[in-house]
Short mmCIF file of C-alpha atoms in Angstrom, two decimals:
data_model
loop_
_atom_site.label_atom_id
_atom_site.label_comp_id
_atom_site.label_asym_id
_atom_site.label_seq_id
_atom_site.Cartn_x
_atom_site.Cartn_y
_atom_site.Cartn_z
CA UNK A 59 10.57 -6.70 38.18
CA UNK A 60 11.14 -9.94 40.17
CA UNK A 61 10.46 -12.75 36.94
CA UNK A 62 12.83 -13.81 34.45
CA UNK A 63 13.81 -12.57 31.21
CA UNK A 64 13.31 -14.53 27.92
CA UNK A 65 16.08 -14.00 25.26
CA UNK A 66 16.11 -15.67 22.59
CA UNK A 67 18.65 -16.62 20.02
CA UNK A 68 20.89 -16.76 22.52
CA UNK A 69 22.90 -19.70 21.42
CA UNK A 70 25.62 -16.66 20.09
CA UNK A 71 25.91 -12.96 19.08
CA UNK A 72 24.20 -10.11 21.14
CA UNK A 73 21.60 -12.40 22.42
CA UNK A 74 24.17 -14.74 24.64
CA UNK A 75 26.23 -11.95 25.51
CA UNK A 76 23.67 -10.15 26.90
CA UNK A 77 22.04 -12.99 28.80
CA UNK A 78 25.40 -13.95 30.39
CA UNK A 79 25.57 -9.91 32.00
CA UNK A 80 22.00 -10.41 32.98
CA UNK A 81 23.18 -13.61 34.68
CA UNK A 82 26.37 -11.89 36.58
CA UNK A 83 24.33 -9.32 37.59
CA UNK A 84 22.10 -11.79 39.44
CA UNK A 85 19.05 -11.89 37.25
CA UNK A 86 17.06 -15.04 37.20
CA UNK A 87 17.42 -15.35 32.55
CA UNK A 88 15.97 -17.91 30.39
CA UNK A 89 18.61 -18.39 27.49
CA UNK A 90 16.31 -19.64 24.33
CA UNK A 91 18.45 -21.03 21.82
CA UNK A 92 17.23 -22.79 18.30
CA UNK A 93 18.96 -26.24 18.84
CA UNK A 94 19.26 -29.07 20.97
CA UNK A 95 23.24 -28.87 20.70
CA UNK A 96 23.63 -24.65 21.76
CA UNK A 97 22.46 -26.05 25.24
CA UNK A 98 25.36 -27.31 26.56
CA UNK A 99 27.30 -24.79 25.14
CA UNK A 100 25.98 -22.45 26.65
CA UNK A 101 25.69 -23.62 29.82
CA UNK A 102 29.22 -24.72 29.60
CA UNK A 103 30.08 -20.87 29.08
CA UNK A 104 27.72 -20.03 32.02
CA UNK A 105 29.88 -22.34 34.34
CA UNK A 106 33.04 -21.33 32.59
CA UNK A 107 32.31 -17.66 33.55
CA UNK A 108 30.93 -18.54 37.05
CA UNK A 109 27.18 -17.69 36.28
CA UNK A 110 23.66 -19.28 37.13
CA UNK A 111 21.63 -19.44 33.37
CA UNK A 112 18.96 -21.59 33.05
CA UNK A 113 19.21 -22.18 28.61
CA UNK A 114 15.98 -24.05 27.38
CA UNK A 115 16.08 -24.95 23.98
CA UNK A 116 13.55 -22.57 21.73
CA UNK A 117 13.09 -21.99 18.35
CA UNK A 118 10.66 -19.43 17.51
CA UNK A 119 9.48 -20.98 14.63
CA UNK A 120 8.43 -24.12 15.90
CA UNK A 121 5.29 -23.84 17.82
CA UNK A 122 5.46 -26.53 20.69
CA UNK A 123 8.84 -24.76 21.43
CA UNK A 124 6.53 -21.13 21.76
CA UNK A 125 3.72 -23.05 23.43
CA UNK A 126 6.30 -24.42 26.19
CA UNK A 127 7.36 -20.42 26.51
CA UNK A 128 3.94 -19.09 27.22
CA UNK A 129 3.89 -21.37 30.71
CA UNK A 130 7.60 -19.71 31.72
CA UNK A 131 5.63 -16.35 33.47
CA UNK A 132 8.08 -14.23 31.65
CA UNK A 133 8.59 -10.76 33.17
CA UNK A 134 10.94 -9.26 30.54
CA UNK A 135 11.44 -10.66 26.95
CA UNK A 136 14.14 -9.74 24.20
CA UNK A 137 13.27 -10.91 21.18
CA UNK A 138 16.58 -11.20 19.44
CA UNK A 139 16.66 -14.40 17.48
CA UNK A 140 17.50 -13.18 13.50
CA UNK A 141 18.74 -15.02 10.31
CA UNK A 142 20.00 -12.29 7.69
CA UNK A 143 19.98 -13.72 4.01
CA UNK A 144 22.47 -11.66 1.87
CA UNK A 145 21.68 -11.12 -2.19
CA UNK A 146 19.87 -8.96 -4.59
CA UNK A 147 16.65 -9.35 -4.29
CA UNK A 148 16.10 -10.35 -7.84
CA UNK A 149 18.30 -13.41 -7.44
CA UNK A 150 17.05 -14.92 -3.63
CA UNK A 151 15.19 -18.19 -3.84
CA UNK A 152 11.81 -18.20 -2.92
CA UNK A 153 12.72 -20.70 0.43
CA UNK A 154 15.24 -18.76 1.49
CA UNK A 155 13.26 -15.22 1.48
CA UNK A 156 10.17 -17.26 3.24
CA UNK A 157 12.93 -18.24 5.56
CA UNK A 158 13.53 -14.95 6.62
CA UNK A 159 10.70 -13.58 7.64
CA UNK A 160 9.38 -16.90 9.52
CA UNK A 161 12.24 -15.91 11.59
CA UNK A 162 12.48 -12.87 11.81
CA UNK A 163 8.86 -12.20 12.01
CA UNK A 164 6.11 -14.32 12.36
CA UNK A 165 8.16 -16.32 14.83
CA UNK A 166 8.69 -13.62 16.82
CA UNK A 167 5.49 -12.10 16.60
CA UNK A 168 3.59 -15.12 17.31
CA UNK A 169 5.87 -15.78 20.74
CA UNK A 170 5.33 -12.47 22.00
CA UNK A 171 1.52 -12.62 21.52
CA UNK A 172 0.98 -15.90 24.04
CA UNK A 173 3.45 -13.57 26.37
CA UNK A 174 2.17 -10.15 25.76
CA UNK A 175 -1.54 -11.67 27.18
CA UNK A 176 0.22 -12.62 30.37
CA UNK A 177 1.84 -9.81 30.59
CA UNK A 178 -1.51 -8.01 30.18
CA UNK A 179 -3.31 -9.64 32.42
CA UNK A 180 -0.60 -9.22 35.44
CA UNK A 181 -0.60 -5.59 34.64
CA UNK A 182 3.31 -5.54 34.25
CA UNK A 183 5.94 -6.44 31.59
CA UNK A 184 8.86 -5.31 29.30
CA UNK A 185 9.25 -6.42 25.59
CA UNK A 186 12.40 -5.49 23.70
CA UNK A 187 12.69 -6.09 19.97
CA UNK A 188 15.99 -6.32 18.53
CA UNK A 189 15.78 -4.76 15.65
CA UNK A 190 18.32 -3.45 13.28
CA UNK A 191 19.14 0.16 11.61
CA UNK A 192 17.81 -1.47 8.55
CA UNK A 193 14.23 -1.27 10.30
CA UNK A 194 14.88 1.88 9.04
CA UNK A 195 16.86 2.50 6.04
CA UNK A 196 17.96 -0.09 3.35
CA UNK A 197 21.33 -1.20 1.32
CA UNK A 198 21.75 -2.74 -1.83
CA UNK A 199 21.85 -6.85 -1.20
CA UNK A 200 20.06 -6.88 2.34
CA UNK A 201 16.63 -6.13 0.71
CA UNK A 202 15.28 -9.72 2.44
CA UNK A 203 16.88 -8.62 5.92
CA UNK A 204 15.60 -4.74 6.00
CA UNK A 205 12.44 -6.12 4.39
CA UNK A 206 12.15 -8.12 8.40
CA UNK A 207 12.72 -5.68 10.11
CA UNK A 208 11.01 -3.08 8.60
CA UNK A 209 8.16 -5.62 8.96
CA UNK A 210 9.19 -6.01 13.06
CA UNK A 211 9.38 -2.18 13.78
CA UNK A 212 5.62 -2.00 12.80
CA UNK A 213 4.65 -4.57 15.20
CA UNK A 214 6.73 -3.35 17.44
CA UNK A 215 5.32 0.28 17.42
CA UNK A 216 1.86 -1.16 17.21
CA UNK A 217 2.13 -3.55 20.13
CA UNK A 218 3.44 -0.25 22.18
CA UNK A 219 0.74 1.95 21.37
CA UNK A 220 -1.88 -1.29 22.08
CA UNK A 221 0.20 -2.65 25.37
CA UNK A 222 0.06 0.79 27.06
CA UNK A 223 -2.97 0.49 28.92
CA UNK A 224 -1.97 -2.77 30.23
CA UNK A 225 1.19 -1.51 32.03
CA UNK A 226 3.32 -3.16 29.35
CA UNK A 227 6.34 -1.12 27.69
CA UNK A 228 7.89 -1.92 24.53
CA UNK A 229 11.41 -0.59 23.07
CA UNK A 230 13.64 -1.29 19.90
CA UNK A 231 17.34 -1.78 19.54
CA UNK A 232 18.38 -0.90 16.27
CA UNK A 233 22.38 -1.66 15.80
CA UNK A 234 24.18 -0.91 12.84
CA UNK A 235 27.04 -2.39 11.26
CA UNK A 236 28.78 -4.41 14.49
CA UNK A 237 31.75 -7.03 13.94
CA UNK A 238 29.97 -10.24 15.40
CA UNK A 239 30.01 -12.23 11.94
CA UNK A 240 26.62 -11.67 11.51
CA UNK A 241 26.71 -9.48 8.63
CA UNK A 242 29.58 -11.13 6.85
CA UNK A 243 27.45 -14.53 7.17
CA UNK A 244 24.59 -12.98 5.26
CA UNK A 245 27.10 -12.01 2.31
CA UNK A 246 27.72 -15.95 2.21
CA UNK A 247 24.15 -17.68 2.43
CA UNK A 248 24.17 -17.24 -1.34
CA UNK A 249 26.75 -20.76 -0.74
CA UNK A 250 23.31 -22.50 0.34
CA UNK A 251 21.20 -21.33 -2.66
CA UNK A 252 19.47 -24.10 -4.46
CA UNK A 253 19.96 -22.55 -7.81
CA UNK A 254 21.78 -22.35 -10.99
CA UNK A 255 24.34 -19.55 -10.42
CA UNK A 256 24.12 -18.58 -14.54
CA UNK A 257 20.72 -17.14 -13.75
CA UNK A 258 22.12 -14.77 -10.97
CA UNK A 259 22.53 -10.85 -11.41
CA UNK A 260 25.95 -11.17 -9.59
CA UNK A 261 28.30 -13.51 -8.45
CA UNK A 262 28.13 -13.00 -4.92
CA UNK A 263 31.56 -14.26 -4.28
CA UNK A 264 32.93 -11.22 -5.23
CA UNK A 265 30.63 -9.24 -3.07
CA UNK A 266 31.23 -8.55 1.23
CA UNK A 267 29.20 -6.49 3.68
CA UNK A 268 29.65 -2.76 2.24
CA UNK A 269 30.22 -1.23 5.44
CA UNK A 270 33.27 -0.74 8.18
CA UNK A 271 32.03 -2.49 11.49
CA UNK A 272 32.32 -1.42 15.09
CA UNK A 273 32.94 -3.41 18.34
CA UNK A 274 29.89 -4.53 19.58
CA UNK A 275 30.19 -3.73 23.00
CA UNK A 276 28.29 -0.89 23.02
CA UNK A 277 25.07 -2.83 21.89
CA UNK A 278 25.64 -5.00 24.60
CA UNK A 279 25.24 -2.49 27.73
CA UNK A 280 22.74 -0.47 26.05
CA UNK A 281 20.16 -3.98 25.93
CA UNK A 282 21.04 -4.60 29.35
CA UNK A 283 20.18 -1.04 30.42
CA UNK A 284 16.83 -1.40 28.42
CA UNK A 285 15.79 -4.60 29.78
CA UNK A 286 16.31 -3.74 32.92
CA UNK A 287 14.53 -0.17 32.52
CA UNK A 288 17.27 2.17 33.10
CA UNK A 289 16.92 3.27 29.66
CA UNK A 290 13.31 4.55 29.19
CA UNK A 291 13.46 6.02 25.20
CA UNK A 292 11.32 3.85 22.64
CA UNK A 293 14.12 3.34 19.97
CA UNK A 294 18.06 2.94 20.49
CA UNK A 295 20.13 3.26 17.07
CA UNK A 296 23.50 2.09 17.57
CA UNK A 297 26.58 3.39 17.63
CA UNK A 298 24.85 6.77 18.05
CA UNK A 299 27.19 8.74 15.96
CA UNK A 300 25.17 6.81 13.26
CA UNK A 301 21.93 8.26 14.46
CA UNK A 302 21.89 11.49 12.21
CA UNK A 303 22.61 9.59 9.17
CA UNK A 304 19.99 7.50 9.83
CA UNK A 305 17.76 10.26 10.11
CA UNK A 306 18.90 11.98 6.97
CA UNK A 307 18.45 9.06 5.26
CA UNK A 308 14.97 8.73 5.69
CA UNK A 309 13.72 12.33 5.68
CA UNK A 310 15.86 12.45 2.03
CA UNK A 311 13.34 9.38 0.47
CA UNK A 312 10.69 12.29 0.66
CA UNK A 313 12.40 14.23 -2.63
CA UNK A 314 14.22 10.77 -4.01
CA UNK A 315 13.96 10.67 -7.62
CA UNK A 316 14.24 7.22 -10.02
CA UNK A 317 17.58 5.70 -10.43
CA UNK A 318 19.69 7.30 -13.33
CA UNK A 319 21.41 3.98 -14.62
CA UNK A 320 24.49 3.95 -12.59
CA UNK A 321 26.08 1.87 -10.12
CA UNK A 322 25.25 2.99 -6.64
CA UNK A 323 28.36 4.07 -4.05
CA UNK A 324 27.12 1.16 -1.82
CA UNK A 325 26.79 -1.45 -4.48
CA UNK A 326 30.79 -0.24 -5.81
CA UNK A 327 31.86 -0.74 -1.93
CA UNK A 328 30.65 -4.14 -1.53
CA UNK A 329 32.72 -5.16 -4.47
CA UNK A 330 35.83 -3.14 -2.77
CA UNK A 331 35.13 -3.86 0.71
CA UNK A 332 37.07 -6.73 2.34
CA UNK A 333 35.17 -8.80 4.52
CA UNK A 334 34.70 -8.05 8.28
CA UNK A 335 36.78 -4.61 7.88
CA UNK A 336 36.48 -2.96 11.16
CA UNK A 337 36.17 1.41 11.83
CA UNK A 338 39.14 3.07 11.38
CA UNK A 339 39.71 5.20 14.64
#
């Protein structure tokens, strides 16, 4: 495929990472970050790590920034840009959960739909969602979050099945717990709540991320080999020793019975858990 690739949120995380291999490798990559200021960042990393990256500012939610995207002739798109808001769902403000899914979704979904025509209409294109293992299964506190991308892996399964015809493929990346700061963020956005704190169901600053996190580096060379079609299977759970539990998880919601009034394992860990604990070896 001989046009660019479209990532966006790529002003940090996975999504600049991954643009910046794309880039050494010699692949002409459009790095979409959300503000004016990640620009010359990144391009100062580019430089700093001897690489040609053309970095346009876009934010998916804003839709002259989407419009401007449509006339790029994009031949490959990740969508990666993702906010995670951390807290029981009970206790999120109404802002904050509309926050996440304009983000996380309908941002998203509406940029891929002005490229997804062109991509139809040339016969030819890749679009790569990236998701999250909770598109699949949930935890206690990222309700908002797995609520997303539950919400992306149906669009992303129905754009696949409608795309086919048109020569366009469609894949999902679905990491688990990784140590880029990402999750430990969401277990602080609670500090931005407009709110009064004696009306919460837990004081969320004795809660962290409940889980042991891996080095990302995996994640990163499995996108790359997906964007670039090396890696031809729909859906990529990483790591992929996490892929059976994954699996187990969902089959077991089939005989799940009500709660029985006691604190869940998960919700005990998050208290215990310090944050951004990495996997023992």
């Amino acid at each position: 495929m001989a046009g660019p690739i479209l990532i966006t949120g790529a002003g940090s995380g996975f999504g600049k990472e991954v643009a910046l291999r794309l880039a050494a490798a010699g692949r002409e990559v459009i790095a979409g970050v959300e503000i004016i200021a990640q620009v010359g960042a990144v391009r100062a990393e580019a430089r700093e790590r001897g690489v040609e990256l053309r970095v346009e500012k876009l934010d998916v939610t804003a839709p002259g920034d989407r419009e401007n995207a449509w006339s790029w002739d994009v031949e490959i798109l990740l969508n990666n840009a993702g906010v995670s808001e951390g807290g029981a769902t009970a206790d999120i403000p109404e802002e904050r959960l509309r926050r996440q899914f304009e983000v996380n979704v309908f941002g998203p979904v509406l940029l891929t739909q002005g490229i997804a025509r062109r991509m139809a209409a040339r016969r030819s294109g890749r679009i790569v969602f990236m998701s999250s293992v909770a598109g699949l299964t949930v935890d206690p506190f990222t309700g908002a979050y797995a609520g997303s991308k539950h919400a992306v892996e149906a669009f992303a399964d129905a754009l696949d099945q409608e795309l086919a015809e048109f020569g366009v493929t469609v894949a999902t990346i679905n990491p688990g717990p990784f140590l880029t700061g990402f999750n430990d963020t969401m277990f602080e956005t609670w500090k931005g709540w407009r709110d009064d704190p004696a009306d919460r169901l837990y004081d969320y600053a004795a809660l962290a991320f409940p889980h042991e996190q891996y080095d990302p580096e995996p994640v990163y060379a499995r996108t790359v080999r997906v964007l670039l079609g090396e890696d031809r299977r729909y859906r990529h759970l990483l790591p992929a020793e996490m892929e059976s539990q994954a699996r187990e998880q969902v089959e077991a919601q089939w005989g799940r019975e009500v709660n029985d009034g006691r604190r869940p394992a998960l919700v005990q860990e998050a208290y215990d858990i310090a944050p951004g604990t990495p996997v023992r070896e």
